[in-house]
Amino acid sequence: MVKKHRLIKGICDKLRGITAINFQMKIKEVLKIYYETKNKTFEMPRPQGGDKKNDGYVKEDNIYYQIFSPIQEKNNLTLKKEILKKLENDLKGLLEILYKGKRWTKKLDKFIFLVNTFDNELPEDSNNEYEEIRKKYENLYKEYKLNFTLEVKNVEYIRDILKTLSEDDLEEITEYLDLSYLNDTIDNIRISDVYDVICEISSKFFEKDFKLPLNKDYIRISSEEKIDINDLKNKKERINEIISKLDIVEKAIEILSNDIEDNEKFESAKEYIIKTYKKLRTKFTGDILYDKIIEKITKFLKNRKVFSIPVEYLVVYIFDRCDIFEKEKEGNK
């Protein structure tokens, strides 16, 4: 419980210290991880095409979020005025898009307006002004028979939902927020180590001497068997192709091994991938597990599309060395 409390405190302190679009993006990722644990879908509309008055929504529950963080701390009176103005503007725009534009779930059951109040409490709403705004738009849309709740919350709301998560889920959030130092894991894994190793592997793709014919003899029987044992038949051709080119990864590791600190980064990255596999295999198997491992690792890297291929190469390298995925069928263990 002490560790869980420390993780939650670290996450909330981090969120309070960021502003504007950064606050929005971090909150969205926290909510996404939270709703995944509840087997619900938290969708985040793409930012292209202007302000959609929707920073994320839960498809199954018709819950919509708007996230607001001032650039700097403000007194309660000023902040309250800004909240009221933005709240009404966002709610009005959302209802128009939902009911008249027929977008997303086409229905609103709950509207949550999340505000970064930094280290302060939310301004008082003694005159029930938030509720008056809700009633106003419920009446304006009475033809649609609206019946939704409206809540104005701050980071304390995030604290409450974090309390429902496991330590593993909280560790995933700390990794995304670059708070890995909060984890008491022995390996002390950091996302930055994975990033450095992936960068080194990426550089090997562009070396002139890499244009070599495929080495058909490289594929080992053990890897072929592992592909079948782990039900990776749809990935078989892809995995075998990568295995035939694993000299890319080996060259990167050779360079990293020349420096003690860099060699430790590779070991850290390797342990992170093994840890990711162990966590995900409790929920997924086969091709889906393979994709989820790559998705989880690239999730915390900038330029995900650029790094997805070298990440896959590193995963297959570890797969080929029998460090992840099953080596025997259940009955043979």
Coordinates of C-alpha atoms in Angstrom, one line a residue:
M1 CA 0.0 0.0 0.0
V2 CA 2.9 2.4 0.7
K3 CA 4.2 1.9 -2.8
K4 CA 0.8 2.4 -4.4
H5 CA 0.3 5.6 -2.4
R6 CA 3.7 6.9 -3.5
L7 CA 2.9 6.1 -7.2
I8 CA -0.4 7.9 -7.0
K9 CA 1.1 10.9 -5.3
G10 CA 3.9 11.1 -7.9
I11 CA 1.4 10.9 -10.8
C12 CA -0.8 13.6 -9.4
D13 CA 2.1 15.9 -8.6
K14 CA 3.4 15.5 -12.1
L15 CA -0.1 16.3 -13.6
R16 CA -0.5 19.4 -11.5
G17 CA 2.9 20.7 -12.7
I18 CA 2.0 20.7 -16.5
T19 CA -0.2 23.1 -18.4
A20 CA -2.1 23.7 -21.6
I21 CA -2.0 21.0 -24.3
N22 CA 0.6 19.0 -22.3
F23 CA -1.9 18.6 -19.4
Q24 CA -4.6 17.5 -21.9
M25 CA -2.4 14.9 -23.5
K26 CA -1.2 13.4 -20.3
I27 CA -4.7 13.3 -18.8
K28 CA -6.0 11.6 -21.9
E29 CA -3.4 8.8 -21.7
V30 CA -4.2 8.3 -18.0
L31 CA -7.9 8.0 -18.7
K32 CA -7.2 5.6 -21.6
I33 CA -5.2 3.2 -19.4
Y34 CA -7.9 3.5 -16.6
Y35 CA -10.8 2.6 -19.0
E36 CA -8.8 -0.2 -20.5
T37 CA -8.7 -1.9 -17.1
K38 CA -12.5 -1.6 -17.0
N39 CA -12.8 -3.2 -20.4
K40 CA -14.2 0.0 -21.8
T41 CA -13.2 2.1 -24.8
F42 CA -11.8 5.6 -24.3
E43 CA -11.6 7.3 -27.7
M44 CA -9.6 10.4 -28.3
P45 CA -10.7 12.3 -31.4
R46 CA -7.9 13.4 -33.7
P47 CA -7.0 17.1 -33.3
Q48 CA -7.1 17.8 -37.1
G49 CA -10.1 19.9 -38.2
G50 CA -10.4 22.4 -35.4
D51 CA -11.7 22.2 -31.8
K52 CA -14.2 19.4 -31.5
K53 CA -15.3 20.2 -28.0
N54 CA -14.4 16.7 -27.1
D55 CA -11.1 15.7 -25.4
G56 CA -12.1 12.1 -25.1
Y57 CA -15.2 9.9 -24.5
V58 CA -16.2 6.5 -23.2
K59 CA -18.2 4.8 -26.0
E60 CA -20.0 2.3 -23.7
D61 CA -21.2 5.0 -21.2
N62 CA -21.7 8.1 -23.3
I63 CA -19.3 10.0 -20.9
Y64 CA -17.5 13.0 -22.5
Y65 CA -14.5 14.8 -21.1
Q66 CA -13.2 18.4 -21.7
I67 CA -9.8 19.1 -20.2
F68 CA -8.7 22.6 -19.3
S69 CA -5.4 23.9 -17.8
P70 CA -4.6 27.6 -17.6
I71 CA -1.0 28.5 -18.5
Q72 CA -0.5 29.9 -15.1
E73 CA -2.0 29.7 -11.6
K74 CA -4.9 32.2 -11.1
N75 CA -6.9 33.4 -8.2
N76 CA -10.3 31.8 -7.5
L77 CA -12.4 34.6 -8.9
T78 CA -10.6 34.8 -12.2
L79 CA -10.4 31.0 -12.5
K80 CA -14.2 30.7 -11.8
K81 CA -15.0 33.1 -14.6
E82 CA -12.8 31.3 -17.0
I83 CA -14.3 27.9 -16.0
L84 CA -17.9 29.2 -16.5
K85 CA -17.1 30.7 -19.9
K86 CA -15.2 27.7 -21.2
L87 CA -17.6 25.2 -19.7
E88 CA -20.7 26.7 -21.4
N89 CA -18.9 27.2 -24.7
D90 CA -17.6 23.6 -24.7
L91 CA -20.9 22.1 -23.6
K92 CA -22.8 24.1 -26.3
G93 CA -20.4 23.0 -29.0
L94 CA -20.4 19.3 -27.9
L95 CA -24.2 19.1 -27.9
E96 CA -24.4 20.6 -31.4
I97 CA -21.9 18.1 -32.7
L98 CA -23.5 15.1 -30.9
Y99 CA -27.2 15.7 -31.5
K100 CA -27.3 17.9 -34.6
G101 CA -24.1 16.6 -36.3
K102 CA -24.8 13.0 -35.2
R103 CA -21.2 12.3 -34.3
W104 CA -19.6 9.8 -32.0
T105 CA -22.2 8.1 -29.7
K106 CA -24.9 10.7 -30.6
K107 CA -25.9 10.8 -26.9
L108 CA -24.6 12.5 -23.7
D109 CA -25.1 10.9 -20.3
K110 CA -22.3 12.6 -18.4
F111 CA -20.1 15.6 -19.1
I112 CA -16.9 15.9 -17.0
F113 CA -15.0 19.2 -17.2
L114 CA -11.5 18.6 -15.8
V115 CA -9.6 21.6 -14.6
N116 CA -5.9 21.9 -13.5
T117 CA -6.1 24.0 -10.4
F118 CA -2.5 23.3 -9.6
D119 CA -2.1 23.0 -5.8
N120 CA -5.4 24.8 -5.1
E121 CA -8.9 23.5 -4.6
L122 CA -11.7 24.2 -7.1
P123 CA -13.4 27.6 -6.8
E124 CA -16.7 27.3 -4.8
D125 CA -19.9 27.0 -6.7
S126 CA -22.2 28.2 -3.9
N127 CA -24.7 29.6 -6.4
N128 CA -25.0 26.4 -8.4
E129 CA -23.9 28.1 -11.6
Y130 CA -22.6 24.8 -13.1
E131 CA -26.1 23.3 -12.6
E132 CA -27.7 26.3 -14.1
I133 CA -25.7 25.9 -17.3
R134 CA -26.6 22.2 -17.4
K135 CA -30.3 23.0 -17.1
K136 CA -30.1 25.8 -19.7
Y137 CA -28.8 23.4 -22.4
E138 CA -31.1 20.6 -21.3
N139 CA -34.0 22.9 -21.9
L140 CA -32.6 24.1 -25.2
Y141 CA -32.4 20.5 -26.4
K142 CA -35.6 19.3 -24.8
E143 CA -36.7 17.9 -28.1
Y144 CA -34.0 15.3 -27.6
K145 CA -35.1 14.6 -24.1
L146 CA -31.7 15.1 -22.6
N147 CA -31.0 13.8 -19.1
F148 CA -27.2 14.1 -18.4
T149 CA -25.1 14.9 -15.4
L150 CA -22.4 17.6 -15.3
E151 CA -19.3 17.5 -13.1
V152 CA -16.5 20.0 -12.7
K153 CA -13.4 18.3 -11.3
N154 CA -9.7 18.8 -10.8
V155 CA -6.7 16.4 -10.4
E156 CA -8.4 15.0 -7.2
Y157 CA -10.7 13.2 -9.6
I158 CA -7.7 11.5 -11.2
R159 CA -6.4 10.6 -7.7
D160 CA -9.7 8.8 -7.0
I161 CA -9.7 6.7 -10.2
L162 CA -6.0 5.9 -9.7
K163 CA -6.9 4.4 -6.3
T164 CA -8.9 1.7 -8.1
L165 CA -5.9 0.6 -10.3
S166 CA -3.4 -2.1 -9.6
E167 CA 0.3 -1.3 -9.0
D168 CA 1.1 -2.7 -12.4
D169 CA -1.4 -0.3 -14.0
L170 CA 0.1 2.6 -12.0
E171 CA 3.6 1.6 -13.1
E172 CA 2.4 1.8 -16.7
I173 CA 1.2 5.3 -16.2
T174 CA 4.5 6.4 -14.5
E175 CA 6.4 5.0 -17.5
Y176 CA 4.3 7.1 -19.8
L177 CA 4.8 10.2 -17.6
D178 CA 8.6 9.5 -17.4
L179 CA 8.3 8.8 -13.7
S180 CA 9.9 5.4 -13.8
Y181 CA 12.2 6.3 -10.9
L182 CA 9.1 6.0 -8.6
N183 CA 9.0 2.2 -9.2
D184 CA 10.9 0.0 -6.7
T185 CA 11.7 -2.6 -9.3
I186 CA 15.1 -4.2 -9.1
D187 CA 16.0 -3.7 -12.7
N188 CA 15.2 0.1 -12.5
I189 CA 14.0 0.1 -16.1
R190 CA 13.7 3.4 -17.9
I191 CA 12.0 4.2 -21.1
S192 CA 15.0 6.3 -22.1
D193 CA 17.1 3.1 -22.2
V194 CA 14.7 1.5 -24.7
Y195 CA 14.8 4.7 -26.7
D196 CA 18.6 4.7 -26.9
V197 CA 18.8 1.1 -28.0
I198 CA 16.1 1.5 -30.6
C199 CA 17.9 4.5 -32.0
E200 CA 21.1 2.5 -32.3
I201 CA 19.2 -0.3 -34.1
S202 CA 17.6 2.3 -36.4
S203 CA 21.0 3.6 -37.4
K204 CA 21.9 0.1 -38.7
F205 CA 19.1 0.2 -41.2
F206 CA 20.9 2.9 -43.1
E207 CA 24.4 1.5 -43.3
K208 CA 25.6 0.8 -46.8
D209 CA 26.9 -2.6 -46.1
F210 CA 23.5 -3.9 -45.0
K211 CA 22.3 -4.7 -48.5
L212 CA 23.0 -8.4 -48.1
P213 CA 21.1 -11.4 -49.5
L214 CA 18.7 -13.1 -47.1
N215 CA 20.4 -15.9 -45.1
K216 CA 17.9 -18.7 -45.5
D217 CA 19.9 -21.0 -43.2
Y218 CA 19.7 -18.6 -40.2
I219 CA 16.2 -19.6 -39.2
R220 CA 16.5 -22.1 -36.3
I221 CA 14.2 -25.0 -35.8
S222 CA 13.6 -23.8 -32.3
S223 CA 12.2 -20.5 -33.6
E224 CA 10.0 -22.4 -36.1
E225 CA 8.6 -24.5 -33.2
K226 CA 8.1 -21.5 -31.0
I227 CA 6.1 -19.8 -33.8
D228 CA 3.8 -22.8 -33.9
I229 CA 3.6 -23.4 -30.1
N230 CA 2.7 -19.7 -29.6
D231 CA 0.0 -19.7 -32.3
L232 CA 1.9 -17.0 -34.4
K233 CA 1.0 -18.5 -37.7
N234 CA -0.2 -15.2 -39.1
K235 CA 3.1 -13.6 -38.1
K236 CA 5.3 -16.6 -39.3
E237 CA 6.5 -15.1 -42.5
R238 CA 7.2 -11.7 -41.0
I239 CA 9.1 -13.2 -38.0
N240 CA 11.2 -15.5 -40.2
E241 CA 12.0 -12.5 -42.5
I242 CA 13.2 -10.5 -39.5
I243 CA 15.2 -13.4 -38.1
S244 CA 17.1 -13.7 -41.3
K245 CA 18.1 -10.0 -40.9
L246 CA 18.9 -10.0 -37.2
D247 CA 22.5 -9.0 -37.9
I248 CA 21.1 -5.4 -37.7
V249 CA 20.3 -5.9 -34.1
E250 CA 23.6 -7.8 -33.4
K251 CA 25.6 -4.9 -34.9
A252 CA 23.8 -2.4 -32.7
I253 CA 24.4 -4.6 -29.6
E254 CA 28.1 -5.0 -30.5
I255 CA 28.5 -1.2 -30.6
L256 CA 26.6 -0.8 -27.3
S257 CA 28.7 -3.5 -25.6
N258 CA 31.8 -1.4 -26.2
D259 CA 30.7 1.0 -23.5
I260 CA 29.7 -0.2 -20.0
E261 CA 26.9 2.3 -19.6
D262 CA 25.5 1.6 -23.1
N263 CA 25.6 -2.1 -22.5
E264 CA 23.6 -1.6 -19.3
K265 CA 21.0 0.3 -21.4
F266 CA 20.6 -2.8 -23.7
E267 CA 20.1 -5.1 -20.7
S268 CA 17.6 -2.6 -19.2
A269 CA 15.7 -2.4 -22.6
K270 CA 15.7 -6.2 -22.8
E271 CA 14.4 -6.6 -19.3
Y272 CA 11.7 -4.0 -20.0
I273 CA 10.5 -6.0 -23.0
I274 CA 10.5 -9.3 -21.0
K275 CA 8.6 -7.6 -18.2
T276 CA 6.1 -6.2 -20.8
Y277 CA 5.6 -9.7 -22.3
K278 CA 5.0 -11.2 -18.8
K279 CA 2.4 -8.6 -18.0
L280 CA 0.6 -8.8 -21.3
R281 CA 0.6 -12.6 -21.6
T282 CA -2.0 -12.8 -18.8
K283 CA -4.5 -11.1 -21.1
F284 CA -3.5 -11.9 -24.6
T285 CA -2.1 -14.8 -26.7
G286 CA -0.8 -15.4 -30.2
D287 CA -0.7 -12.7 -32.9
I288 CA -2.6 -10.3 -30.6
L289 CA 0.0 -10.7 -27.9
Y290 CA 2.8 -10.1 -30.4
D291 CA 1.1 -6.9 -31.6
K292 CA 0.4 -5.7 -28.1
I293 CA 4.0 -6.0 -27.0
I294 CA 5.2 -3.8 -29.9
E295 CA 2.3 -1.4 -29.4
K296 CA 3.1 -1.0 -25.7
I297 CA 6.8 -0.4 -26.3
T298 CA 6.3 2.2 -29.1
K299 CA 3.6 3.9 -27.1
F300 CA 6.2 5.7 -25.0
L301 CA 8.5 6.7 -27.8
K302 CA 8.3 9.8 -29.9
N303 CA 7.8 9.3 -33.6
R304 CA 6.0 5.9 -33.1
K305 CA 5.7 5.2 -36.8
V306 CA 9.5 5.7 -37.4
F307 CA 10.4 3.4 -34.5
S308 CA 7.8 0.6 -34.9
I309 CA 10.1 -1.4 -37.2
P310 CA 13.3 -1.3 -35.1
V311 CA 11.1 -2.1 -32.0
E312 CA 9.7 -5.2 -33.8
Y313 CA 13.3 -6.2 -34.7
L314 CA 14.3 -6.0 -31.1
V315 CA 11.3 -8.0 -29.9
V316 CA 12.0 -10.7 -32.5
Y317 CA 15.6 -10.8 -31.5
I318 CA 14.6 -11.5 -27.9
F319 CA 12.0 -14.0 -29.1
D320 CA 14.6 -15.8 -31.1
R321 CA 16.9 -16.0 -28.1
C322 CA 14.0 -17.8 -26.1
D323 CA 13.6 -15.0 -23.6
I324 CA 10.0 -14.4 -24.4
F325 CA 7.0 -16.5 -25.5
E326 CA 6.5 -20.2 -24.6
K327 CA 9.2 -22.7 -25.5
E328 CA 7.0 -25.8 -24.9
K329 CA 3.4 -26.8 -25.1
E330 CA 1.5 -26.8 -21.8
G331 CA 1.4 -30.6 -21.6
N332 CA 5.2 -30.9 -22.1
K333 CA 6.3 -28.6 -19.3

